[in-house]
mmCIF file of C-alpha atoms and ligand atoms in Angstrom:
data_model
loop_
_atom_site.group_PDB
_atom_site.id
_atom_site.type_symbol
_atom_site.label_atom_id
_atom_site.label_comp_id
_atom_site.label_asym_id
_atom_site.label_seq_id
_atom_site.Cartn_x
_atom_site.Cartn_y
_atom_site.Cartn_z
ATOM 1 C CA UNK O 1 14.133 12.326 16.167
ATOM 2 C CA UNK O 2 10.646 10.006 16.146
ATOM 3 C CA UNK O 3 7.599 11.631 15.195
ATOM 4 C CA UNK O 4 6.123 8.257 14.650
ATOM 5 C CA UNK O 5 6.318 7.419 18.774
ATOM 6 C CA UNK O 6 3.054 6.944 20.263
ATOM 7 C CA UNK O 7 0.750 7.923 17.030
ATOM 8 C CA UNK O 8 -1.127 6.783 14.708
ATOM 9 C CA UNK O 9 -0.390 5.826 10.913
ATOM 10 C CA UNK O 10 -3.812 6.236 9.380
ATOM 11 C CA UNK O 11 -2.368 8.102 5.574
ATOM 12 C CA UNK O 12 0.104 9.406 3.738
ATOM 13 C CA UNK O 13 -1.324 12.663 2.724
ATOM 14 C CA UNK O 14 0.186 14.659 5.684
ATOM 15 C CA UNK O 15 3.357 12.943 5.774
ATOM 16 C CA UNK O 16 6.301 15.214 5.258
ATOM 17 C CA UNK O 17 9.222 14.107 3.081
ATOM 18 C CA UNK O 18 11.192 13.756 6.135
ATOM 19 C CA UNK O 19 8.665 11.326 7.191
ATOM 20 C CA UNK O 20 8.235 9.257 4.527
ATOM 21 C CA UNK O 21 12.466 9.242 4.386
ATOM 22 C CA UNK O 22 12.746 8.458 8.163
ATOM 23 C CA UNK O 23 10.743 5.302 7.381
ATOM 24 C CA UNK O 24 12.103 4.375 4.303
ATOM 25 C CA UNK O 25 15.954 4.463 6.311
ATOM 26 C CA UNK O 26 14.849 2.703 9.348
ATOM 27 C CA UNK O 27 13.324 -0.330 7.098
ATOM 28 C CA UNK O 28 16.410 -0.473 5.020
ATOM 29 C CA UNK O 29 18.183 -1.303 8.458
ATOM 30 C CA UNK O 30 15.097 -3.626 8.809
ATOM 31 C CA UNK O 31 16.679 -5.668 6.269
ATOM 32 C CA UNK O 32 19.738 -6.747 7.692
ATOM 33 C CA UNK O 33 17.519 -8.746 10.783
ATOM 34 C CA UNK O 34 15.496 -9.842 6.910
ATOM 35 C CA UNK O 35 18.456 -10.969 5.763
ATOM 36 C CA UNK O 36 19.848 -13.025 8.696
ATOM 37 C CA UNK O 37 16.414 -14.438 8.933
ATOM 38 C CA UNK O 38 16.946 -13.688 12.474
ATOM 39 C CA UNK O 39 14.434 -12.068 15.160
ATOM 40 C CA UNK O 40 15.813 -8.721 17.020
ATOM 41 C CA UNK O 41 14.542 -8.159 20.521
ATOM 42 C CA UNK O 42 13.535 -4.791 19.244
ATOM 43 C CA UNK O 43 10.106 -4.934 21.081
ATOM 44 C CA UNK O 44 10.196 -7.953 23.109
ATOM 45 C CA UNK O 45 7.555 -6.545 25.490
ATOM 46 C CA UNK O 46 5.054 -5.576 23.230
ATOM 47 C CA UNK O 47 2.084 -7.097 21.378
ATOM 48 C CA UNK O 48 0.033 -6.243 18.041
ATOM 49 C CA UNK O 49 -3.421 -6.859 17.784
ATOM 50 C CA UNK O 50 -4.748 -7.261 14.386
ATOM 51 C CA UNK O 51 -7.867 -6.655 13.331
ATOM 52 C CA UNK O 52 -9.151 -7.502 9.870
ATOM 53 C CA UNK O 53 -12.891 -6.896 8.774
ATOM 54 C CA UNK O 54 -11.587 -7.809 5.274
ATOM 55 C CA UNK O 55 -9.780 -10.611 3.430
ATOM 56 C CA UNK O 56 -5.626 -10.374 2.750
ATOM 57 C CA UNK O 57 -2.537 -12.488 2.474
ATOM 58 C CA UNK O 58 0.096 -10.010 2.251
ATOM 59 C CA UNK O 59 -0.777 -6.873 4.428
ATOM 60 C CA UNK O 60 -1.656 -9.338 7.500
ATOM 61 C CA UNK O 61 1.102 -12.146 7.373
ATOM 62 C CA UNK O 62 4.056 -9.466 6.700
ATOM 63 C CA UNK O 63 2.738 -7.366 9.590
ATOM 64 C CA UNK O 64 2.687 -10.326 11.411
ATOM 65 C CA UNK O 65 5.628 -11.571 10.471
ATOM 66 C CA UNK O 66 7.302 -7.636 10.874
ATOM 67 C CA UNK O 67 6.034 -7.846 14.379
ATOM 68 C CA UNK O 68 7.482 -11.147 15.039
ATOM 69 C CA UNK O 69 11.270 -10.632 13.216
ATOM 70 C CA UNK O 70 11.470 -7.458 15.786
ATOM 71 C CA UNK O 71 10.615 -10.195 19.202
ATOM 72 C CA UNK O 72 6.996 -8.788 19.787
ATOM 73 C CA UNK O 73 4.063 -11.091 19.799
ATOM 74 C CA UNK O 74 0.684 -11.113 18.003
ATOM 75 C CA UNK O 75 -2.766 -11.361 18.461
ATOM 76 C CA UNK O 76 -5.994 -10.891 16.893
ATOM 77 C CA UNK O 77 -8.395 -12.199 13.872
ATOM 78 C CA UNK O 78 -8.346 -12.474 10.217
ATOM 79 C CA UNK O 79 -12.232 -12.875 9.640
ATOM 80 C CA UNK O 80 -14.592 -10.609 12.230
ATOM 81 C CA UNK O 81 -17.151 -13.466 11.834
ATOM 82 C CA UNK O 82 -15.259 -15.300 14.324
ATOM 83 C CA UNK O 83 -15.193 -12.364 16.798
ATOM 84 C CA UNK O 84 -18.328 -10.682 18.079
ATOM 85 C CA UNK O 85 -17.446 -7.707 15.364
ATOM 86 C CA UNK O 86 -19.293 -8.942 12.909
ATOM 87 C CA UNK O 87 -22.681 -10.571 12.796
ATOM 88 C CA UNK O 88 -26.357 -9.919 13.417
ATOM 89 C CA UNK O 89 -25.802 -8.412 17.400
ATOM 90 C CA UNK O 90 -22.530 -6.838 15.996
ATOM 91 C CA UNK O 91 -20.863 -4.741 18.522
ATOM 92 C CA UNK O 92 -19.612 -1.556 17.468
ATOM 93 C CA UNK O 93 -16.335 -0.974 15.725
ATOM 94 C CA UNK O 94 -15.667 1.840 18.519
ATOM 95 C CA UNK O 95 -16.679 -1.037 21.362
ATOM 96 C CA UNK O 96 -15.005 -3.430 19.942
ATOM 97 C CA UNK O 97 -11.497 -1.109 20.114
ATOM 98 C CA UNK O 98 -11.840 -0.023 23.004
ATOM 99 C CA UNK O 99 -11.693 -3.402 24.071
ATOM 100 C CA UNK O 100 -8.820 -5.099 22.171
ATOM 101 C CA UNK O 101 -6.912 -1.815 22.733
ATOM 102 C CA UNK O 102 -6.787 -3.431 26.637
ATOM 103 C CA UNK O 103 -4.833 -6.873 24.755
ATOM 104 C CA UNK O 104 -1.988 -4.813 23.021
ATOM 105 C CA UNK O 105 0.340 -2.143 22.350
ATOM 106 C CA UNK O 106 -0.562 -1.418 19.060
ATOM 107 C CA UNK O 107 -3.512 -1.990 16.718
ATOM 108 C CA UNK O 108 -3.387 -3.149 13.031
ATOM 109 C CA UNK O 109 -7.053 -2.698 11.359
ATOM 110 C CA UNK O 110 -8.512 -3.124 7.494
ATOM 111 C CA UNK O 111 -11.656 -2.820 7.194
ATOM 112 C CA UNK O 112 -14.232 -1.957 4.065
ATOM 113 C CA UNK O 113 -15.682 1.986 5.619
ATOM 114 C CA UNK O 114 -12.916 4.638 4.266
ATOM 115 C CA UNK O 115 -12.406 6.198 7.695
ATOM 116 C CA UNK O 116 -12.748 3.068 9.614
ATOM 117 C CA UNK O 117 -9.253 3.449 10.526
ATOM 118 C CA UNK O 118 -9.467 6.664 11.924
ATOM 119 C CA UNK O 119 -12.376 6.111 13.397
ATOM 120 C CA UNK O 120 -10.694 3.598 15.428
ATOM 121 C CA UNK O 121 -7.742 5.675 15.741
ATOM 122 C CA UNK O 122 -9.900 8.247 17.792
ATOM 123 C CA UNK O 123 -11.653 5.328 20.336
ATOM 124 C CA UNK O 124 -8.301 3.456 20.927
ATOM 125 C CA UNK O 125 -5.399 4.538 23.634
ATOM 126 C CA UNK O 126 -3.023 2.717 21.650
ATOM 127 C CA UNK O 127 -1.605 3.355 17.788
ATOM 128 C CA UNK O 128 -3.377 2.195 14.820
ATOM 129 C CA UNK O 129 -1.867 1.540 12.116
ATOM 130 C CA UNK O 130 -4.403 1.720 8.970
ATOM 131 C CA UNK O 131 -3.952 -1.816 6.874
ATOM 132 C CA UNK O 132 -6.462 -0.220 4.613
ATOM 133 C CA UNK O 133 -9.916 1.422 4.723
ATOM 134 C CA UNK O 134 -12.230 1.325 1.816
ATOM 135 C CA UNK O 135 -11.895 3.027 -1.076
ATOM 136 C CA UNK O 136 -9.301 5.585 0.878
ATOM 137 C CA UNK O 137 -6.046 4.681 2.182
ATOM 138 C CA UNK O 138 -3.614 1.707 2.490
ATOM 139 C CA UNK O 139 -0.217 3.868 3.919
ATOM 140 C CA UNK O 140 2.146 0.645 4.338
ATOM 141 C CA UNK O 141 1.369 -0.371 0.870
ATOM 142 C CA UNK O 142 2.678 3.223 -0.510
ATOM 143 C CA UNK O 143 5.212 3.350 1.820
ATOM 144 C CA UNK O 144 6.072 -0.349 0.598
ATOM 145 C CA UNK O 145 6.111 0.905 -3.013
ATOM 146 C CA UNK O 146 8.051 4.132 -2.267
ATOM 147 C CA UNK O 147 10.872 1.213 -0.383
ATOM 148 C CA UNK O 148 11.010 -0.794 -3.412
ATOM 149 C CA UNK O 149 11.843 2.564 -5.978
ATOM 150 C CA UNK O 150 14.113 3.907 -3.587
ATOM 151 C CA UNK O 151 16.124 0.480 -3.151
ATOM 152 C CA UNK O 152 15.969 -0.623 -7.155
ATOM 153 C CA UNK O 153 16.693 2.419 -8.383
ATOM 154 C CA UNK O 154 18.672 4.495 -5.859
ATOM 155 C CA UNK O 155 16.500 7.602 -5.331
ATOM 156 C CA UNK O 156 13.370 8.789 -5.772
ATOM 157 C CA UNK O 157 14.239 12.503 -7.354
ATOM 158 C CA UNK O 158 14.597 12.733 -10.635
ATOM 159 C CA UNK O 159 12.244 9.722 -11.551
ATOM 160 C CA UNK O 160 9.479 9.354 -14.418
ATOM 161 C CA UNK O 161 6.818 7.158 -12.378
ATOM 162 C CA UNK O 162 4.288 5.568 -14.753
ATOM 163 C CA UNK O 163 1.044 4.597 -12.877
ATOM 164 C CA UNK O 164 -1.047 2.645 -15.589
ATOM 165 C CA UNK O 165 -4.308 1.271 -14.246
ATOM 166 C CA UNK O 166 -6.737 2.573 -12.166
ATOM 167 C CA UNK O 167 -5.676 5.992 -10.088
ATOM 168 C CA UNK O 168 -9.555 6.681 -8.755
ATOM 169 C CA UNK O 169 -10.735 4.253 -6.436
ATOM 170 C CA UNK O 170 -8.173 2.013 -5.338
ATOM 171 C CA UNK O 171 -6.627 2.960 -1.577
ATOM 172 C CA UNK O 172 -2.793 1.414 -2.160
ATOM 173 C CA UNK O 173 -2.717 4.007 -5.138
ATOM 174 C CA UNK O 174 -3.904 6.876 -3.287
ATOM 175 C CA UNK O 175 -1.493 6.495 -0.576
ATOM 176 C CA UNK O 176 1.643 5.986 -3.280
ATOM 177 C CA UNK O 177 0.279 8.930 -5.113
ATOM 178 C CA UNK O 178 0.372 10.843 -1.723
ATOM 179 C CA UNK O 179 4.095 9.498 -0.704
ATOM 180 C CA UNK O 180 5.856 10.257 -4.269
ATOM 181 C CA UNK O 181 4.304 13.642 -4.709
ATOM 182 C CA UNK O 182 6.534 14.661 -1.932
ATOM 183 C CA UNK O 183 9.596 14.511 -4.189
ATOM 184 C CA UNK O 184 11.280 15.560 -7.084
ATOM 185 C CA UNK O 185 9.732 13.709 -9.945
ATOM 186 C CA UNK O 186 7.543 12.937 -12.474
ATOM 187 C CA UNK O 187 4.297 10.707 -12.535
ATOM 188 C CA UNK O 188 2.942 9.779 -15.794
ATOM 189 C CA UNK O 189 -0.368 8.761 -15.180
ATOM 190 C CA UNK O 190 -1.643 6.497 -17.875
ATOM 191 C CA UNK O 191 -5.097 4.666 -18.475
ATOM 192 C CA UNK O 192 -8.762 5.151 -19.623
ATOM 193 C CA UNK O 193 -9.853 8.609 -18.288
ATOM 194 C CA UNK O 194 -12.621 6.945 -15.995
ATOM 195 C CA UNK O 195 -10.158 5.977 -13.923
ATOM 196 C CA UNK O 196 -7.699 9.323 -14.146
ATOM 197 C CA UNK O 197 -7.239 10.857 -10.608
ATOM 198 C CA UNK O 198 -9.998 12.686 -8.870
ATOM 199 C CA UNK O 199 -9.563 16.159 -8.772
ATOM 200 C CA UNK O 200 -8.848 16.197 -5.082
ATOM 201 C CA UNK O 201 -5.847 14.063 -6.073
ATOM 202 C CA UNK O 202 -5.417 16.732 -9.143
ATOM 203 C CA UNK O 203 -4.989 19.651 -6.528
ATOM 204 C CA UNK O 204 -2.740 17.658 -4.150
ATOM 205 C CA UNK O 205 -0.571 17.160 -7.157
ATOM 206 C CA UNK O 206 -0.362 20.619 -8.044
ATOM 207 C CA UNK O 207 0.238 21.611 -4.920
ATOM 208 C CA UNK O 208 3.253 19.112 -4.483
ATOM 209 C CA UNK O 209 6.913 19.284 -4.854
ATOM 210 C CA UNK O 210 6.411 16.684 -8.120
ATOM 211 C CA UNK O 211 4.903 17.273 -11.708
ATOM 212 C CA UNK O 212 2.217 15.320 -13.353
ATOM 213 C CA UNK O 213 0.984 14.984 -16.762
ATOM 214 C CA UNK O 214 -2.477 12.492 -17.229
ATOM 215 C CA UNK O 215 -2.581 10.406 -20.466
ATOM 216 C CA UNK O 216 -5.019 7.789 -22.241
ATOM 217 C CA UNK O 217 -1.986 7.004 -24.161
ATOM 218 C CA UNK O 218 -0.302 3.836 -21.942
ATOM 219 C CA UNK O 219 2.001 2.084 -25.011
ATOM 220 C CA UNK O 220 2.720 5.363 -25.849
ATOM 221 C CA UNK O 221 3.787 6.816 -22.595
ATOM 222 C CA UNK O 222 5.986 3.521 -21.916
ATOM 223 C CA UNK O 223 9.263 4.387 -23.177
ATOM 224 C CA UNK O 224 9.189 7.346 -20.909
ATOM 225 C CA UNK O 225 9.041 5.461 -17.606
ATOM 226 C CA UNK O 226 11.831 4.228 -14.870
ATOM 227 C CA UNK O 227 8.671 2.497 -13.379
ATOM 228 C CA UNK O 228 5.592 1.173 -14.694
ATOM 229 C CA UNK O 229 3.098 0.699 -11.476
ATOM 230 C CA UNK O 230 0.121 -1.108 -12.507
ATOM 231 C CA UNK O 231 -3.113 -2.365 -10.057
ATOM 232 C CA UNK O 232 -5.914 -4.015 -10.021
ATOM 233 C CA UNK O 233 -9.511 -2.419 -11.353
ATOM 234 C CA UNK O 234 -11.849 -1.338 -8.520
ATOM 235 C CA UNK O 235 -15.037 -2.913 -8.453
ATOM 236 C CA UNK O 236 -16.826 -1.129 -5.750
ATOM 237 C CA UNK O 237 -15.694 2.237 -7.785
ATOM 238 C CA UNK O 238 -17.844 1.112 -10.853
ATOM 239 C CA UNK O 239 -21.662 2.106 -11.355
ATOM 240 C CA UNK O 240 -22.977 -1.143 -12.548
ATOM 241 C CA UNK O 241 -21.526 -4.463 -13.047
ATOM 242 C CA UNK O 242 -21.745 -4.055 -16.881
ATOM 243 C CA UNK O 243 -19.745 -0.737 -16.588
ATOM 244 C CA UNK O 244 -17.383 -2.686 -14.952
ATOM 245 C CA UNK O 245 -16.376 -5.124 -17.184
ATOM 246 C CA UNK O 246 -16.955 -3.110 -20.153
ATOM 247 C CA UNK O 247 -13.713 -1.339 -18.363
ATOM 248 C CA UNK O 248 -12.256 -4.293 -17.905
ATOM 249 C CA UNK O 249 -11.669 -5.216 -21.142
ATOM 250 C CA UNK O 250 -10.144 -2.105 -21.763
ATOM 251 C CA UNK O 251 -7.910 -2.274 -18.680
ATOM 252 C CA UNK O 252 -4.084 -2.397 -19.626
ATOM 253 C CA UNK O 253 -2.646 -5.609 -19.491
ATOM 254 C CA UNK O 254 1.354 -5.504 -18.990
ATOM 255 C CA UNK O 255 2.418 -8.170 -21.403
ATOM 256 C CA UNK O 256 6.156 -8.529 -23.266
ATOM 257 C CA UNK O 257 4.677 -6.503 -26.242
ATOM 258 C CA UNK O 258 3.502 -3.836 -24.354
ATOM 259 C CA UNK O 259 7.342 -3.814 -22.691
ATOM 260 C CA UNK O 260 9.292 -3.765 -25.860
ATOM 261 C CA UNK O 261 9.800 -0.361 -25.522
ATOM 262 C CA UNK O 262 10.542 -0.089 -22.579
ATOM 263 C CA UNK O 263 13.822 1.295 -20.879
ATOM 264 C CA UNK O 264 15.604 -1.973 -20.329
ATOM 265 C CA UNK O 265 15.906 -1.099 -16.440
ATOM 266 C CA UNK O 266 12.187 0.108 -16.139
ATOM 267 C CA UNK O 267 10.670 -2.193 -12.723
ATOM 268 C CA UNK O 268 7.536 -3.113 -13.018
ATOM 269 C CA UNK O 269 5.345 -2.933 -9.979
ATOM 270 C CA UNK O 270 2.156 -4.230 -8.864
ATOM 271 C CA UNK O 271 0.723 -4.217 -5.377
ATOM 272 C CA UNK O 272 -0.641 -8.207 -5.708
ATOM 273 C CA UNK O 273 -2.892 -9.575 -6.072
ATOM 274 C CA UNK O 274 -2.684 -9.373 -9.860
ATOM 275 C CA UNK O 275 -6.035 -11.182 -10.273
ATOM 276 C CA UNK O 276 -9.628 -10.399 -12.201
ATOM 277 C CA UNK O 277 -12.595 -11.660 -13.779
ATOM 278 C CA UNK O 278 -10.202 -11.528 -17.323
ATOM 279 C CA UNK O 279 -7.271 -13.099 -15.883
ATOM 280 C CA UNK O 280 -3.499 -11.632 -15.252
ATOM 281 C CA UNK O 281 -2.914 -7.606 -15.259
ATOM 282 C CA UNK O 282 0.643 -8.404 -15.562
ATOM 283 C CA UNK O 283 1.093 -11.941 -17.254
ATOM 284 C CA UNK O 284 3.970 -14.551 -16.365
ATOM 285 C CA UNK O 285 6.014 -13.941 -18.863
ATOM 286 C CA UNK O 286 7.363 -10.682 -17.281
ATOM 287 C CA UNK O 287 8.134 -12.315 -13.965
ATOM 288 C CA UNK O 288 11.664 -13.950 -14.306
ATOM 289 C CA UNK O 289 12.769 -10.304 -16.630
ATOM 290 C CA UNK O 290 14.797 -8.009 -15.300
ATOM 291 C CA UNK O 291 11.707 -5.890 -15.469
ATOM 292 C CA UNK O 292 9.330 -7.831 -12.589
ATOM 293 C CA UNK O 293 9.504 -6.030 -9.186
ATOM 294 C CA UNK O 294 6.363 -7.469 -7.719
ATOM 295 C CA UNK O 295 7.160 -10.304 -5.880
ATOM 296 C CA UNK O 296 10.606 -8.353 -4.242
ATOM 297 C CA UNK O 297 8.177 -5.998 -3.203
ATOM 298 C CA UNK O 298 6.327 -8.608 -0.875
ATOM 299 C CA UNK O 299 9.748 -8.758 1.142
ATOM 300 C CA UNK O 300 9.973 -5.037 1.223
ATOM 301 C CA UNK O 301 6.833 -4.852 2.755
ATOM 302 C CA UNK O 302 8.081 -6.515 5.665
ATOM 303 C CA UNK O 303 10.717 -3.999 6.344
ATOM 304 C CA UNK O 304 8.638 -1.314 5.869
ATOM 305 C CA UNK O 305 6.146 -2.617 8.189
ATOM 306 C CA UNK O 306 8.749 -3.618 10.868
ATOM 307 C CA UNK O 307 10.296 0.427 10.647
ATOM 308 C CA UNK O 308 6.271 1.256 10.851
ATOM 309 C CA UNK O 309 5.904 -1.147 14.109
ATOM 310 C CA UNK O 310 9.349 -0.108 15.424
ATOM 311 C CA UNK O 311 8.830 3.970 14.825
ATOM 312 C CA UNK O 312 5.305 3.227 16.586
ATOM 313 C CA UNK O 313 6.228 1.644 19.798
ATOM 314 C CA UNK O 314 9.636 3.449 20.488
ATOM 315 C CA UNK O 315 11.915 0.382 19.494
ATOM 316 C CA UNK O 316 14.044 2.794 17.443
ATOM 317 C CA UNK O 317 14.853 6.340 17.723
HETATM 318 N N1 LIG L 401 -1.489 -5.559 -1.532
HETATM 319 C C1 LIG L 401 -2.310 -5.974 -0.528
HETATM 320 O O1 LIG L 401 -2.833 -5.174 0.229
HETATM 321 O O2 LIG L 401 -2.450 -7.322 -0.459
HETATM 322 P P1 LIG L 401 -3.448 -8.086 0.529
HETATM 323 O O3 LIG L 401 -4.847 -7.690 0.153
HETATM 324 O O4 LIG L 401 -3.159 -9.545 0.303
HETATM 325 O O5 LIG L 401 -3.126 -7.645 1.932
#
């Protein structure tokens, strides 16, 4: 059964588990095409518009390349500057979907208004799929996450899921936050308490099948963890630009001291870029360890994106 035909993907917050499962299964058979570096003819027929108001490298190219693998064909722009989206006679974001909804089957959209994407969503006769909107949600990056947990450590129940780094204001974290609450495990949510979940996030947790527990305590906490999920700092989240790199500084950096006690099979994650003002949140040394996830999680997002796609226009079941 596909609830996915014909809809949108604009969050994770309603998704049941059987959702969020449904996806994660179809892109594990998403990686056998991955793995023959092969396309399918999955959706032949069909075409994806993208449409991004805002800069990326991986959200973009792997839908791109998802929609590709599967035999469908892509359109659209990576800068609205170069469409008539953007500028000083900008047309409206609901004008300009309702006319590149007339170009495709399916809509990809980022853009920097939380609720852009469903904004669009309710203007456009075909599915959009939310690539991320503001400060809100980016599903296909939890979804991407939720993939690479599932695959590296062979479940999701019974986990201990550190999230070190900024839980408030960042969208990719929201929408993991909103998949692995869903199941039966633990997040360990460690950082400075500026950047501790909102209490909205607080009540969804307590009102999920997971439990919780919020520390300021991050080397601490380590030992504890299967996973250690770490993210960038939000700027647009901070009051002032001195607030934010006061922060900064006191930002966890995921270093081979800070691992030492780790579980030997803890993954670290990162949703990429790993990039600030300071430097590295998670520094080279950790890539080639048994312990660095984030550049397998790149490839996973593929998958995930081409069960997304797939789901979306009826190429699977
Ligand atoms: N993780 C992520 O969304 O990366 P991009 O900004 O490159 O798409």
């Amino acid at each position: 059964m596909n609830s996915f035909k014909g809809n949108d993907i604009i969050s994770t917050e309603l998704m049941t588990k059987q959702e969020i499962e449904k996806i994660l299964d179809v892109a594990a058979s998403m990686n056998e095409i991955l793995k023959m570096k092969t396309k399918a003819k999955l959706l032949e027929d069909k075409i994806l518009a993208v449409m991004f108001f805002q800069t990326s490298t991986r959200t973009r190219l792997s839908f791109e390349s998802a929609m590709l693998r599967l035999g469908g064909s892509v359109l659209g722009f990576a800068d609205a500057k170069v469409s008539r989206a953007a500028g000083p006679r900008a047309e409206t974001l609901e004008d300009t979907v309702r006319t590149v909804d007339k170009y495709c089957d399916a809509i990809v959209i980022r853009h920097p208004e939380s609720g852009a994407a469903r904004k669009a969503a309710d203007y456009s006769r075909v599915p959009v799929l939310n690539g991320g909107d503001g400060q809100n949600q980016h599903p296909s990056q939890g979804l991407l996450d939720a993939l690479t947990i599932w695959s590296e450590k062979g479940t999701l129940d019974g986990l201990t899921v550190g999230i070190v780094g900024d839980m408030k204001e960042t969208r990719g974290m929201h929408s993991l936050m909103h998949c692995l609450a869903k199941f039966n495990l633990k997040l360990l949510l460690a950082g400075p308490k500026e950047i501790s979940p909102e209490p909205a996030m607080i009540r969804f947790l307590e009102d999920s099948a997971c439990s919780y527990e919020v520390t300021e305590d991050v080397e601490g906490s380590i030992p504890a963890m299967d996973v250690l999920y770490t993210t960038r700092l939000n700027k647009e989240g901070a009051d002032s630009d001195e607030a934010y790199m006061e922060l900064l500084h006191r930002y966890p950096r995921i270093d081979l001291n800070l691992l030492k006690n780790a579980k030997k099979d803890c993954i670290v994650m990162h949703d990429l870029p790993r990039t600030d003002e300071l430097g590295l949140q998670i520094l080279p040394e950790v890539d080639d360890t048994p312990h660095g996830k984030y550049f397998d999680e790149v490839e996973y997002g593929v998958a995930v994106r081409m069960a997304m796609l797939a789901l979306v226009l009826g190429g699977v079941e």
